[in-house]
Tab-separated table of C-alpha atoms and ligand atoms in Angstrom:
chain	number	residue	atom	x	y	z
A	1	MET	CA	0.000	0.000	0.000
A	2	ILE	CA	1.461	3.357	-1.078
A	3	ALA	CA	1.334	6.184	1.477
A	4	PRO	CA	-1.189	8.812	0.274
A	5	SER	CA	1.314	11.647	-0.074
A	6	ILE	CA	3.598	9.576	-2.292
A	7	VAL	CA	3.186	10.275	-5.993
A	8	PRO	CA	4.357	7.097	-7.726
A	9	PRO	CA	5.909	6.807	-11.201
A	10	GLY	CA	3.167	6.882	-13.819
A	11	SER	CA	1.617	9.962	-12.183
A	12	THR	CA	1.537	13.465	-13.635
A	13	ILE	CA	3.582	16.386	-12.326
A	14	GLY	CA	2.355	19.920	-12.968
A	15	ILE	CA	5.033	22.542	-13.528
A	16	LEU	CA	4.261	26.248	-13.188
A	17	GLY	CA	6.615	28.029	-15.580
A	18	GLY	CA	7.772	27.101	-19.043
A	19	GLY	CA	11.527	27.865	-19.143
A	20	GLN	CA	14.671	25.752	-19.244
A	21	LEU	CA	14.406	24.681	-15.601
A	22	GLY	CA	10.947	23.261	-16.257
A	23	ARG	CA	12.250	21.687	-19.452
A	24	MET	CA	15.096	19.876	-17.696
A	25	THR	CA	12.733	18.857	-14.873
A	26	ALA	CA	10.324	17.353	-17.408
A	27	LEU	CA	13.159	15.419	-19.069
A	28	ALA	CA	14.288	13.995	-15.707
A	29	ALA	CA	10.702	13.199	-14.731
A	30	ALA	CA	10.125	11.317	-17.993
A	31	ARG	CA	13.144	9.125	-17.253
A	32	LEU	CA	11.504	8.072	-13.992
A	33	GLY	CA	8.236	7.289	-15.747
A	34	TYR	CA	6.290	10.482	-14.932
A	35	ARG	CA	4.321	12.695	-17.265
A	36	CYS	CA	4.559	16.465	-16.924
A	37	LEU	CA	1.995	19.120	-17.679
A	38	VAL	CA	3.408	22.625	-18.014
A	39	TYR	CA	1.456	25.810	-17.248
A	40	ALA	CA	2.919	29.016	-18.668
A	41	PRO	CA	1.741	32.276	-20.205
A	42	ASP	CA	4.368	32.138	-22.973
A	43	GLU	CA	3.376	31.760	-26.613
A	44	HIS	CA	6.218	29.224	-26.904
A	45	ALA	CA	7.102	27.517	-23.622
A	46	ILE	CA	10.294	25.521	-24.160
A	47	ALA	CA	9.385	23.223	-21.255
A	48	GLY	CA	6.169	22.367	-23.060
A	49	ASP	CA	8.180	21.082	-26.049
A	50	VAL	CA	9.388	18.089	-23.992
A	51	ALA	CA	6.355	17.586	-21.726
A	52	ALA	CA	3.231	15.473	-22.171
A	53	GLY	CA	1.211	18.652	-22.407
A	54	CYS	CA	1.292	22.405	-22.052
A	55	VAL	CA	-1.458	24.761	-20.929
A	56	ARG	CA	-1.124	28.356	-22.013
A	57	GLY	CA	-2.588	30.542	-19.305
A	58	ALA	CA	-2.016	33.676	-17.288
A	59	TYR	CA	-0.750	33.480	-13.698
A	60	ASP	CA	-3.768	35.494	-12.543
A	61	ASP	CA	-6.326	33.192	-14.181
A	62	GLU	CA	-7.245	31.229	-11.075
A	63	THR	CA	-9.960	29.214	-12.807
A	64	ALA	CA	-7.451	27.979	-15.406
A	65	LEU	CA	-4.903	27.269	-12.654
A	66	ARG	CA	-7.407	25.175	-10.696
A	67	ARG	CA	-8.330	23.276	-13.860
A	68	PHE	CA	-4.620	22.667	-14.516
A	69	ALA	CA	-4.033	21.431	-10.961
A	70	ASP	CA	-6.999	19.102	-11.301
A	71	GLN	CA	-5.253	17.333	-14.203
A	72	VAL	CA	-2.062	16.551	-12.252
A	73	ASP	CA	-1.083	14.727	-9.051
A	74	VAL	CA	1.394	17.229	-7.606
A	75	VAL	CA	2.410	20.769	-8.594
A	76	THR	CA	5.829	22.411	-8.499
A	77	TYR	CA	7.212	25.689	-9.896
A	78	GLU	CA	10.330	26.373	-11.862
A	79	PHE	CA	10.763	30.032	-10.968
A	80	GLU	CA	10.223	31.903	-7.765
A	81	ASN	CA	8.298	34.844	-9.153
A	82	VAL	CA	5.092	32.885	-9.714
A	83	PRO	CA	2.449	34.990	-7.918
A	84	GLU	CA	1.546	33.622	-4.490
A	85	ALA	CA	-2.128	33.687	-5.475
A	86	ALA	CA	-1.396	31.332	-8.394
A	87	VAL	CA	0.222	28.847	-6.014
A	88	ALA	CA	-2.676	29.269	-3.574
A	89	ALA	CA	-5.177	28.466	-6.352
A	90	CYS	CA	-3.308	25.247	-7.200
A	91	LEU	CA	-3.045	24.378	-3.503
A	92	GLU	CA	-6.824	24.312	-3.217
A	93	VAL	CA	-6.754	21.305	-5.560
A	94	ARG	CA	-3.393	19.523	-5.174
A	95	PRO	CA	-0.246	19.606	-3.040
A	96	VAL	CA	2.231	22.221	-4.238
A	97	ARG	CA	5.824	21.401	-3.361
A	98	PRO	CA	7.856	23.302	-2.218
A	99	GLY	CA	4.774	25.377	-1.305
A	100	ILE	CA	3.961	29.035	-0.695
A	101	LYS	CA	6.315	29.961	2.148
A	102	PRO	CA	9.543	29.623	0.115
A	103	ILE	CA	8.301	31.915	-2.657
A	104	HIS	CA	6.792	34.371	-0.191
A	105	ILE	CA	10.274	34.803	1.247
A	106	ALA	CA	12.307	34.532	-1.967
A	107	GLN	CA	10.161	37.110	-3.801
A	108	HIS	CA	11.247	39.926	-1.525
A	109	ARG	CA	14.888	40.684	-0.787
A	110	LEU	CA	14.212	42.394	2.524
A	111	ARG	CA	12.087	39.502	3.769
A	112	GLU	CA	14.743	37.091	2.546
A	113	LYS	CA	17.509	38.889	4.439
A	114	GLN	CA	15.394	38.938	7.611
A	115	PHE	CA	14.681	35.237	7.226
A	116	PHE	CA	18.398	34.476	6.822
A	117	ALA	CA	19.057	36.446	10.010
A	118	SER	CA	16.372	34.480	11.877
A	119	LEU	CA	18.258	31.288	10.979
A	120	GLY	CA	21.628	32.729	12.012
A	121	ILE	CA	22.775	32.946	8.373
A	122	GLY	CA	24.949	36.034	7.845
A	123	THR	CA	24.555	38.435	4.892
A	124	ALA	CA	26.137	41.631	3.614
A	125	ALA	CA	25.154	44.677	5.660
A	126	TYR	CA	22.048	46.297	4.158
A	127	GLN	CA	19.615	49.164	4.603
A	128	PRO	CA	16.088	49.485	3.184
A	129	VAL	CA	15.503	52.284	0.660
A	130	ARG	CA	11.729	52.671	0.299
A	131	SER	CA	11.224	56.399	0.826
A	132	ASP	CA	13.027	59.732	0.536
A	133	ALA	CA	13.726	59.546	4.279
A	134	GLU	CA	15.359	56.102	3.962
A	135	LEU	CA	17.314	57.305	0.935
A	136	ALA	CA	18.650	60.231	2.959
A	137	ALA	CA	19.550	57.900	5.845
A	138	ALA	CA	21.388	55.338	3.658
A	139	THR	CA	25.103	55.176	4.427
A	140	LEU	CA	26.416	51.883	2.970
A	141	LEU	CA	28.484	53.441	0.199
A	142	PRO	CA	29.911	52.266	-2.092
A	143	GLY	CA	27.198	49.644	-2.396
A	144	ILE	CA	24.682	47.910	-4.614
A	145	LEU	CA	21.109	49.141	-4.803
A	146	LYS	CA	18.724	46.257	-5.540
A	147	THR	CA	14.972	46.224	-6.059
A	148	CYS	CA	13.214	44.138	-3.413
A	149	ARG	CA	11.152	42.359	-6.057
A	150	GLU	CA	11.756	40.814	-9.466
A	151	GLY	CA	15.491	41.221	-9.773
A	152	TYR	CA	17.405	38.404	-11.437
A	153	ASP	CA	20.609	37.947	-13.464
A	154	GLY	CA	21.836	41.375	-12.369
A	155	LYS	CA	18.603	43.083	-13.481
A	156	GLY	CA	16.983	45.593	-11.138
A	157	GLN	CA	20.256	46.541	-9.495
A	158	ALA	CA	22.939	49.203	-9.777
A	159	ARG	CA	26.362	49.763	-8.274
A	160	VAL	CA	26.485	53.132	-6.549
A	161	ARG	CA	29.578	55.025	-5.386
A	162	ASP	CA	28.202	58.035	-3.588
A	163	ARG	CA	25.016	59.796	-2.551
A	164	ALA	CA	24.476	61.357	-5.985
A	165	SER	CA	24.727	58.045	-7.854
A	166	LEU	CA	22.539	56.382	-5.186
A	167	ALA	CA	19.790	58.972	-5.683
A	168	ALA	CA	20.078	58.702	-9.470
A	169	ALA	CA	19.950	54.887	-9.352
A	170	TRP	CA	16.845	54.918	-7.133
A	171	GLU	CA	15.112	57.254	-9.631
A	172	LYS	CA	16.148	54.964	-12.482
A	173	LEU	CA	14.744	51.929	-10.652
A	174	GLY	CA	11.413	53.776	-10.501
A	175	ARG	CA	11.652	54.670	-6.767
A	176	ARG	CA	10.551	51.096	-6.097
A	177	ASP	CA	11.191	49.407	-2.737
A	178	CYS	CA	14.907	48.665	-2.690
A	179	ILE	CA	17.701	47.626	-0.404
A	180	LEU	CA	21.166	49.118	-0.417
A	181	GLU	CA	23.750	46.415	0.196
A	182	ALA	CA	27.332	47.008	1.235
A	183	LEU	CA	29.780	45.797	-1.408
A	184	VAL	CA	31.271	42.496	-0.299
A	185	ASP	CA	34.961	42.170	-1.104
A	186	PHE	CA	34.606	38.459	-1.781
A	187	ARG	CA	37.271	35.932	-2.683
A	188	CYS	CA	34.774	33.800	-4.566
A	189	GLU	CA	31.133	32.867	-4.882
A	190	VAL	CA	29.686	29.444	-4.125
A	191	SER	CA	26.291	27.789	-3.995
A	192	ALA	CA	24.698	24.983	-2.043
A	193	ILE	CA	21.745	23.131	-3.532
A	194	VAL	CA	19.826	21.146	-0.950
A	195	ALA	CA	17.029	18.661	-1.481
A	196	ARG	CA	14.596	17.873	1.308
A	197	GLY	CA	12.200	14.943	1.025
A	198	LEU	CA	8.681	14.384	2.326
A	199	ASP	CA	10.169	12.549	5.317
A	200	GLY	CA	12.486	15.486	6.150
A	201	ALA	CA	15.624	13.701	4.866
A	202	MET	CA	18.097	16.147	3.322
A	203	ARG	CA	20.959	15.914	0.814
A	204	CYS	CA	23.251	18.775	-0.165
A	205	PHE	CA	24.926	18.559	-3.584
A	206	PRO	CA	28.666	19.181	-3.531
A	207	ILE	CA	29.299	22.923	-3.285
A	208	GLY	CA	29.773	24.645	-6.658
A	209	LEU	CA	32.311	27.406	-7.243
A	210	ASN	CA	30.582	30.081	-9.306
A	211	GLU	CA	31.878	32.838	-11.528
A	212	HIS	CA	29.539	35.682	-12.458
A	213	ARG	CA	29.978	38.408	-15.041
A	214	ASP	CA	27.689	41.444	-15.219
A	215	GLY	CA	25.473	39.810	-12.596
A	216	ILE	CA	24.951	36.640	-14.713
A	217	LEU	CA	26.326	33.224	-13.787
A	218	ARG	CA	28.993	32.215	-16.314
A	219	THR	CA	30.617	29.076	-14.923
A	220	THR	CA	30.291	26.566	-12.091
A	221	THR	CA	33.204	24.300	-11.177
A	222	VAL	CA	32.971	21.154	-9.039
A	223	PRO	CA	34.675	20.122	-6.875
A	224	ALA	CA	35.273	23.647	-5.605
A	225	ASP	CA	38.932	24.149	-4.767
A	226	LEU	CA	38.323	25.657	-1.321
A	227	PRO	CA	39.318	24.736	2.246
A	228	ALA	CA	37.251	21.937	3.786
A	229	ASP	CA	35.942	24.210	6.567
A	230	VAL	CA	34.601	26.741	4.050
A	231	LEU	CA	32.836	23.975	2.112
A	232	ALA	CA	31.433	22.551	5.346
A	233	THR	CA	30.107	25.980	6.372
A	234	ALA	CA	28.466	26.532	2.985
A	235	GLU	CA	26.788	23.129	3.242
A	236	ARG	CA	25.692	23.774	6.830
A	237	LEU	CA	24.039	27.071	5.827
A	238	GLY	CA	22.265	25.393	2.890
A	239	LEU	CA	20.932	22.647	5.153
A	240	ALA	CA	19.829	25.180	7.788
A	241	LEU	CA	17.922	27.068	5.100
A	242	ALA	CA	16.137	23.974	3.739
A	243	ARG	CA	15.182	22.952	7.285
A	244	GLY	CA	14.125	26.501	8.194
A	245	LEU	CA	11.878	26.712	5.133
A	246	ASP	CA	10.410	23.316	6.016
A	247	LEU	CA	10.399	22.693	2.290
A	248	VAL	CA	9.791	19.575	0.234
A	249	GLY	CA	11.808	20.058	-2.922
A	250	LEU	CA	15.009	21.923	-3.715
A	251	VAL	CA	16.520	25.164	-2.530
A	252	ALA	CA	19.665	26.833	-3.809
A	253	LEU	CA	21.621	29.236	-1.632
A	254	GLU	CA	24.129	31.550	-3.326
A	255	MET	CA	26.921	32.728	-1.056
A	256	PHE	CA	30.007	34.945	-0.943
A	257	VAL	CA	33.253	33.686	0.589
A	258	THR	CA	35.469	36.470	1.914
A	259	GLY	CA	39.261	36.467	2.237
A	260	ASP	CA	39.135	35.289	5.876
A	261	GLY	CA	36.831	32.373	4.996
A	262	THR	CA	33.572	33.971	6.200
A	263	VAL	CA	30.563	32.698	4.264
A	264	LEU	CA	27.708	35.174	3.676
A	265	ALA	CA	24.376	34.400	2.015
A	266	ASN	CA	23.486	36.448	-1.045
A	267	GLU	CA	20.159	35.040	-2.195
A	268	MET	CA	18.128	31.877	-2.394
A	269	ALA	CA	15.928	30.189	-4.969
A	270	PRO	CA	13.476	27.410	-4.001
A	271	ARG	CA	13.873	25.505	-7.286
A	272	PRO	CA	16.577	23.909	-9.449
A	273	HIS	CA	19.411	26.366	-10.001
A	274	ASN	CA	21.684	27.247	-12.887
A	275	SER	CA	24.722	26.453	-10.711
A	276	GLY	CA	23.439	22.861	-10.408
A	277	HIS	CA	23.326	22.083	-14.119
A	278	TRP	CA	26.644	20.213	-13.847
A	279	THR	CA	24.790	17.514	-11.895
A	280	ILE	CA	23.095	16.251	-15.080
A	281	ASP	CA	26.392	15.019	-16.494
A	282	ALA	CA	28.720	14.654	-13.541
A	283	CYS	CA	26.733	13.692	-10.437
A	284	ALA	CA	25.143	10.404	-9.400
A	285	THR	CA	21.732	12.113	-9.313
A	286	SER	CA	20.885	15.303	-11.213
A	287	GLN	CA	19.275	18.208	-9.380
A	288	PHE	CA	16.217	17.770	-11.620
A	289	GLU	CA	15.812	14.105	-10.756
A	290	GLN	CA	16.338	15.009	-7.104
A	291	LEU	CA	13.509	17.546	-7.312
A	292	VAL	CA	11.217	14.916	-8.822
A	293	ARG	CA	12.189	12.414	-6.135
A	294	ALA	CA	11.592	14.974	-3.362
A	295	ILE	CA	8.208	16.274	-4.514
A	296	CYS	CA	6.945	12.763	-5.301
A	297	GLY	CA	7.942	11.406	-1.901
A	298	LEU	CA	10.570	9.028	-3.292
A	299	PRO	CA	13.890	8.433	-1.530
A	300	LEU	CA	16.510	11.060	-2.387
A	301	GLY	CA	19.354	9.937	-4.652
A	302	PRO	CA	23.103	9.882	-3.953
A	303	VAL	CA	25.000	13.095	-4.672
A	304	ASP	CA	28.530	11.803	-5.317
A	305	VAL	CA	30.602	13.656	-7.900
A	306	MET	CA	31.215	11.219	-10.762
A	307	ALA	CA	33.911	13.380	-12.410
A	308	PRO	CA	35.382	16.862	-11.948
A	309	SER	CA	33.475	19.228	-14.212
A	310	ARG	CA	32.931	22.795	-15.235
A	311	MET	CA	29.608	24.100	-16.504
A	312	GLU	CA	29.587	27.106	-18.816
A	313	ASN	CA	26.446	28.990	-19.741
A	314	LEU	CA	25.851	29.719	-23.405
A	315	ILE	CA	24.472	33.229	-23.422
A	316	GLY	CA	22.993	34.992	-26.455
A	317	GLY	CA	25.006	34.253	-29.617
A	318	GLU	CA	27.409	31.921	-27.756
A	319	ALA	CA	25.039	29.062	-28.452
A	320	ASP	CA	25.985	29.372	-32.141
A	321	ASP	CA	29.235	27.667	-31.111
A	322	TRP	CA	27.423	24.327	-30.824
A	323	PRO	CA	29.466	22.617	-33.595
A	324	ARG	CA	32.678	23.247	-31.626
A	325	HIS	CA	31.189	21.751	-28.455
A	326	LEU	CA	29.813	18.745	-30.319
A	327	ALA	CA	33.340	18.067	-31.618
A	328	ASP	CA	34.833	18.171	-28.108
A	329	PRO	CA	34.752	14.728	-26.450
A	330	SER	CA	34.776	16.270	-22.955
A	331	ALA	CA	31.790	18.554	-23.647
A	332	ARG	CA	28.157	17.696	-22.892
A	333	LEU	CA	25.990	20.136	-24.801
A	334	HIS	CA	22.522	21.245	-23.686
A	335	LEU	CA	20.510	23.595	-25.884
A	336	TYR	CA	17.203	24.896	-24.603
A	337	GLY	CA	15.372	25.274	-27.933
A	338	LYS	CA	14.777	29.017	-27.575
A	339	THR	CA	14.115	30.589	-30.934
A	340	SER	CA	15.553	34.084	-30.445
A	341	ALA	CA	18.997	34.708	-28.949
A	342	ARG	CA	18.591	38.082	-27.270
A	343	PRO	CA	21.740	39.454	-25.546
A	344	GLY	CA	21.963	38.162	-21.975
A	345	ARG	CA	19.492	35.333	-22.636
A	346	LYS	CA	20.505	31.860	-21.447
A	347	MET	CA	20.303	29.719	-24.584
A	348	GLY	CA	22.002	26.584	-23.312
A	349	HIS	CA	24.946	25.328	-21.341
A	350	VAL	CA	27.847	23.000	-21.800
A	351	THR	CA	29.429	20.863	-19.098
A	352	PHE	CA	33.055	19.921	-19.573
A	353	VAL	CA	33.584	16.621	-17.823
A	354	GLN	CA	37.050	15.401	-17.054
A	355	PRO	CA	37.563	12.192	-19.047
A	356	ALA	CA	37.976	9.146	-16.816
A	357	ALA	CA	41.606	8.399	-15.878
A	358	SER	CA	42.995	11.182	-18.097
A	359	GLY	CA	44.181	13.173	-15.093
A	360	ARG	CA	43.729	16.364	-17.107
A	361	PRO	CA	41.390	19.177	-16.021
A	362	PRO	CA	38.425	19.760	-18.327
A	363	THR	CA	39.223	22.183	-21.147
A	364	THR	CA	37.089	24.507	-23.221
B	1	AMP	P1	22.177	38.945	-7.257
B	1	AMP	O1	21.233	39.333	-8.346
B	1	AMP	O2	21.869	39.534	-5.946
B	1	AMP	O3	22.369	37.455	-7.206
B	1	AMP	O4	23.614	39.501	-7.698
B	1	AMP	C1	24.251	39.045	-8.878
B	1	AMP	C2	25.750	39.111	-8.700
B	1	AMP	O5	26.171	40.461	-8.412
B	1	AMP	C3	26.286	38.286	-7.538
B	1	AMP	O6	26.413	36.937	-7.873
B	1	AMP	C4	27.630	38.981	-7.316
B	1	AMP	O7	28.574	38.618	-8.300
B	1	AMP	C5	27.266	40.440	-7.504
B	1	AMP	N1	26.838	41.012	-6.200
B	1	AMP	C6	25.575	41.032	-5.718
B	1	AMP	N2	25.523	41.588	-4.487
B	1	AMP	C7	26.795	41.926	-4.162
B	1	AMP	C8	27.415	42.544	-3.025
B	1	AMP	N3	26.688	42.946	-1.961
B	1	AMP	N4	28.751	42.737	-3.050
B	1	AMP	C9	29.478	42.340	-4.125
B	1	AMP	N5	28.963	41.775	-5.231
B	1	AMP	C10	27.641	41.556	-5.261
């Protein structure tokens, strides 16, 4: 007899959001014998291309959302800016994992920082900038001004040197609710991706070493060449976050590591994460399979590194380089099937996997 909250293979998973994270989730789910139904407002949802079905609908169409949820056995989301009301509508009909609380927190930078603090997870110093009075009181300069909502890949943020550039940046961001963060003089950036199952069991993927350019993730290298205590701290913070959120699913925590080995949280995402794409080709269980296992109540998979690897994002026109990657025996190419390559758009990624027994680091 199967416990009622377990969603066995053969069932249907609903995915809110139609991008590459949903696409790779649907591919992993299919391998385990699940069907996926995607719900997205996009005219062309690339996740829908590889799913059993795709519903085109708006995130504020609660009737359509309830109808969608009624056709699936469990619902998840592939991006954290799905409106809370959309998740609530699905929840009336089916379990939504990881649920509302993680997106409620992740959708607002100030709330997120306060939540980190409540768990004893350190962050950069910050001050809210939501009014002329708070703007006048802001002192963390030079710093980074970030909108509280809807910032991603470096969007909705500006580096500011002094009071004049701070005021100008706030105007440019539409005087929206913001936080001013002190600039962290970091040695490197890392991320922890933690899965938590229905039974509360947790697994943290090996910590990835991340390189960003212009606010966008460019590469992730695993294993991260960092002292064992730094890696252990990063993992501990990731686990504390997953436990604190009480989530069933995945959460990624992006962190800064400073010169003295202090680890500070930057932001979290309660979904598969770009810095975990290496797991498809170089880990015993991919982050996408792990998400499926977690939300369906299956046992979590092992997270051993199968080979040292480096993931590189293919952004905009870089995806046109696919013939070169196909010719490289160490490269595992993933293209997302997006039709227009706008600058800054993630079109695919390639994971360079160290060939077995070669002893050589992966090359581009
Ligand atoms: P975010 O959108 O907050 O993830 O920021 C994108 C990237 O900008 C980060 O991965 C860092 O490379 C950089 N960044 C963000 N916040 C800070 C900070 N307080 N100090 C230094 N660099 C930062």
